[in-house]
Amino acid sequence: MSATADHAEERTNQAARLGFEPGQVVQEIGYDDDVEQELREGIESVIGQELVDEDYDDVADAVVLWFRDEDGDLTDALVDAIGLVDDGGAVWLLTPKTGRDGYVEPSDINEASQTAGLAQTKSINAGKDWTGSRLVTPKVARSGKR
C-alpha cells in the first residue's frame, strides 16, 4: 500500500487513527447491541483479526472498554481492564456521547482514571453515539538520590 493510500485509510477508517497495528490482540469488554459496529469492524480490519472477547485468557496488546453509566463502577472496570492489557498497552474507554442513554460525565471519567492509576492521552469521536478516551499507565519518573 502506498503512503497516499495509507493516509486515505486513516481519514476514512477511524480505527486507523487510534494507533492499532496489524497483528495486535485487542480485547473487547462491554460489547452490546448499542456499540459502534463500524468502529469495531475498522479495528478488526487494521489488526487483521477479530477482537477477542471477555473470556480471552491471555494478556492483550490493547483493551476496548465500552462503558455506560449503568454498567457499574467505572474505577473497578478500569482496574480490571489494566490487568488484561500488556505492559505499555492502552485501554480505550468508549462511552456514550452527551445526551445519549448511559452518558458518563467527563469528571467521572477523569476521577476514575486517576484512581485506577491511568492517564488520559487522547480523546476521539468514536462514531455517531460514542466518544473515546485513550488511557495509559503513566510513565513513572525515576528520582535519583538526594
PDB file of C-alpha atoms in Angstrom, residues 47-109:
ATOM      1  CA  ILE A  47      -5.314  -5.596  13.269  1.00  0.00           C
ATOM      2  CA  GLY A  48      -6.151  -8.275  10.700  1.00  0.00           C
ATOM      3  CA  GLN A  49      -8.209 -10.440  13.041  1.00  0.00           C
ATOM      4  CA  GLU A  50     -11.345 -10.422  15.163  1.00  0.00           C
ATOM      5  CA  LEU A  51     -11.458  -8.717  18.542  1.00  0.00           C
ATOM      6  CA  VAL A  52     -11.159 -11.195  21.397  1.00  0.00           C
ATOM      7  CA  ASP A  53     -13.946 -11.236  23.965  1.00  0.00           C
ATOM      8  CA  GLU A  54     -14.093 -11.073  27.749  1.00  0.00           C
ATOM      9  CA  ASP A  55     -13.267 -14.800  28.031  1.00  0.00           C
ATOM     10  CA  TYR A  56      -9.803 -14.380  26.459  1.00  0.00           C
ATOM     11  CA  ASP A  57      -7.302 -15.786  28.966  1.00  0.00           C
ATOM     12  CA  ASP A  58      -4.028 -14.138  27.956  1.00  0.00           C
ATOM     13  CA  VAL A  59      -2.823 -10.534  28.006  1.00  0.00           C
ATOM     14  CA  ALA A  60      -3.867  -8.301  25.117  1.00  0.00           C
ATOM     15  CA  ASP A  61      -1.968  -5.521  23.372  1.00  0.00           C
ATOM     16  CA  ALA A  62      -4.919  -3.167  23.953  1.00  0.00           C
ATOM     17  CA  VAL A  63      -8.379  -3.209  25.504  1.00  0.00           C
ATOM     18  CA  VAL A  64     -11.527  -1.603  24.113  1.00  0.00           C
ATOM     19  CA  LEU A  65     -13.922  -0.971  27.008  1.00  0.00           C
ATOM     20  CA  TRP A  66     -17.496   0.014  26.113  1.00  0.00           C
ATOM     21  CA  PHE A  67     -18.886   1.583  29.285  1.00  0.00           C
ATOM     22  CA  ARG A  68     -22.272   3.100  30.079  1.00  0.00           C
ATOM     23  CA  ASP A  69     -23.285   4.918  33.257  1.00  0.00           C
ATOM     24  CA  GLU A  70     -25.463   1.985  34.367  1.00  0.00           C
ATOM     25  CA  ASP A  71     -22.631  -0.567  33.872  1.00  0.00           C
ATOM     26  CA  GLY A  72     -21.427  -0.295  37.470  1.00  0.00           C
ATOM     27  CA  ASP A  73     -18.312   1.249  38.943  1.00  0.00           C
ATOM     28  CA  LEU A  74     -16.021   2.758  36.300  1.00  0.00           C
ATOM     29  CA  THR A  75     -12.937   2.642  38.531  1.00  0.00           C
ATOM     30  CA  ASP A  76     -13.418  -1.114  39.051  1.00  0.00           C
ATOM     31  CA  ALA A  77     -13.913  -1.620  35.300  1.00  0.00           C
ATOM     32  CA  LEU A  78     -10.702   0.287  34.536  1.00  0.00           C
ATOM     33  CA  VAL A  79      -8.690  -1.608  37.158  1.00  0.00           C
ATOM     34  CA  ASP A  80      -9.952  -4.879  35.660  1.00  0.00           C
ATOM     35  CA  ALA A  81      -9.029  -3.668  32.147  1.00  0.00           C
ATOM     36  CA  ILE A  82      -5.482  -2.764  33.256  1.00  0.00           C
ATOM     37  CA  GLY A  83      -4.995  -6.361  34.363  1.00  0.00           C
ATOM     38  CA  LEU A  84      -5.903  -7.603  30.878  1.00  0.00           C
ATOM     39  CA  VAL A  85      -3.513  -5.440  28.877  1.00  0.00           C
ATOM     40  CA  ASP A  86       0.199  -5.978  28.322  1.00  0.00           C
ATOM     41  CA  ASP A  87       2.666  -3.511  29.875  1.00  0.00           C
ATOM     42  CA  GLY A  88       2.651  -0.386  27.741  1.00  0.00           C
ATOM     43  CA  GLY A  89      -0.711  -1.209  26.187  1.00  0.00           C
ATOM     44  CA  ALA A  90      -3.624   1.188  26.083  1.00  0.00           C
ATOM     45  CA  VAL A  91      -7.177   0.995  27.336  1.00  0.00           C
ATOM     46  CA  TRP A  92      -9.642   2.691  25.006  1.00  0.00           C
ATOM     47  CA  LEU A  93     -12.600   3.736  27.139  1.00  0.00           C
ATOM     48  CA  LEU A  94     -15.662   4.257  24.936  1.00  0.00           C
ATOM     49  CA  THR A  95     -18.665   5.989  26.484  1.00  0.00           C
ATOM     50  CA  PRO A  96     -21.954   7.337  25.074  1.00  0.00           C
ATOM     51  CA  LYS A  97     -21.896  10.950  23.924  1.00  0.00           C
ATOM     52  CA  THR A  98     -23.653  13.761  25.781  1.00  0.00           C
ATOM     53  CA  GLY A  99     -27.430  13.326  25.705  1.00  0.00           C
ATOM     54  CA  ARG A 100     -27.275   9.601  24.869  1.00  0.00           C
ATOM     55  CA  ASP A 101     -28.510   6.857  27.200  1.00  0.00           C
ATOM     56  CA  GLY A 102     -25.682   5.809  29.519  1.00  0.00           C
ATOM     57  CA  TYR A 103     -23.732   9.094  29.203  1.00  0.00           C
ATOM     58  CA  VAL A 104     -20.791   9.296  31.628  1.00  0.00           C
ATOM     59  CA  GLU A 105     -19.678  12.707  32.907  1.00  0.00           C
ATOM     60  CA  PRO A 106     -16.119  13.657  31.871  1.00  0.00           C
ATOM     61  CA  SER A 107     -15.342  14.464  35.527  1.00  0.00           C
ATOM     62  CA  ASP A 108     -16.321  10.877  36.447  1.00  0.00           C
ATOM     63  CA  ILE A 109     -14.012   9.519  33.726  1.00  0.00           C
TER      64      ILE A 109
END
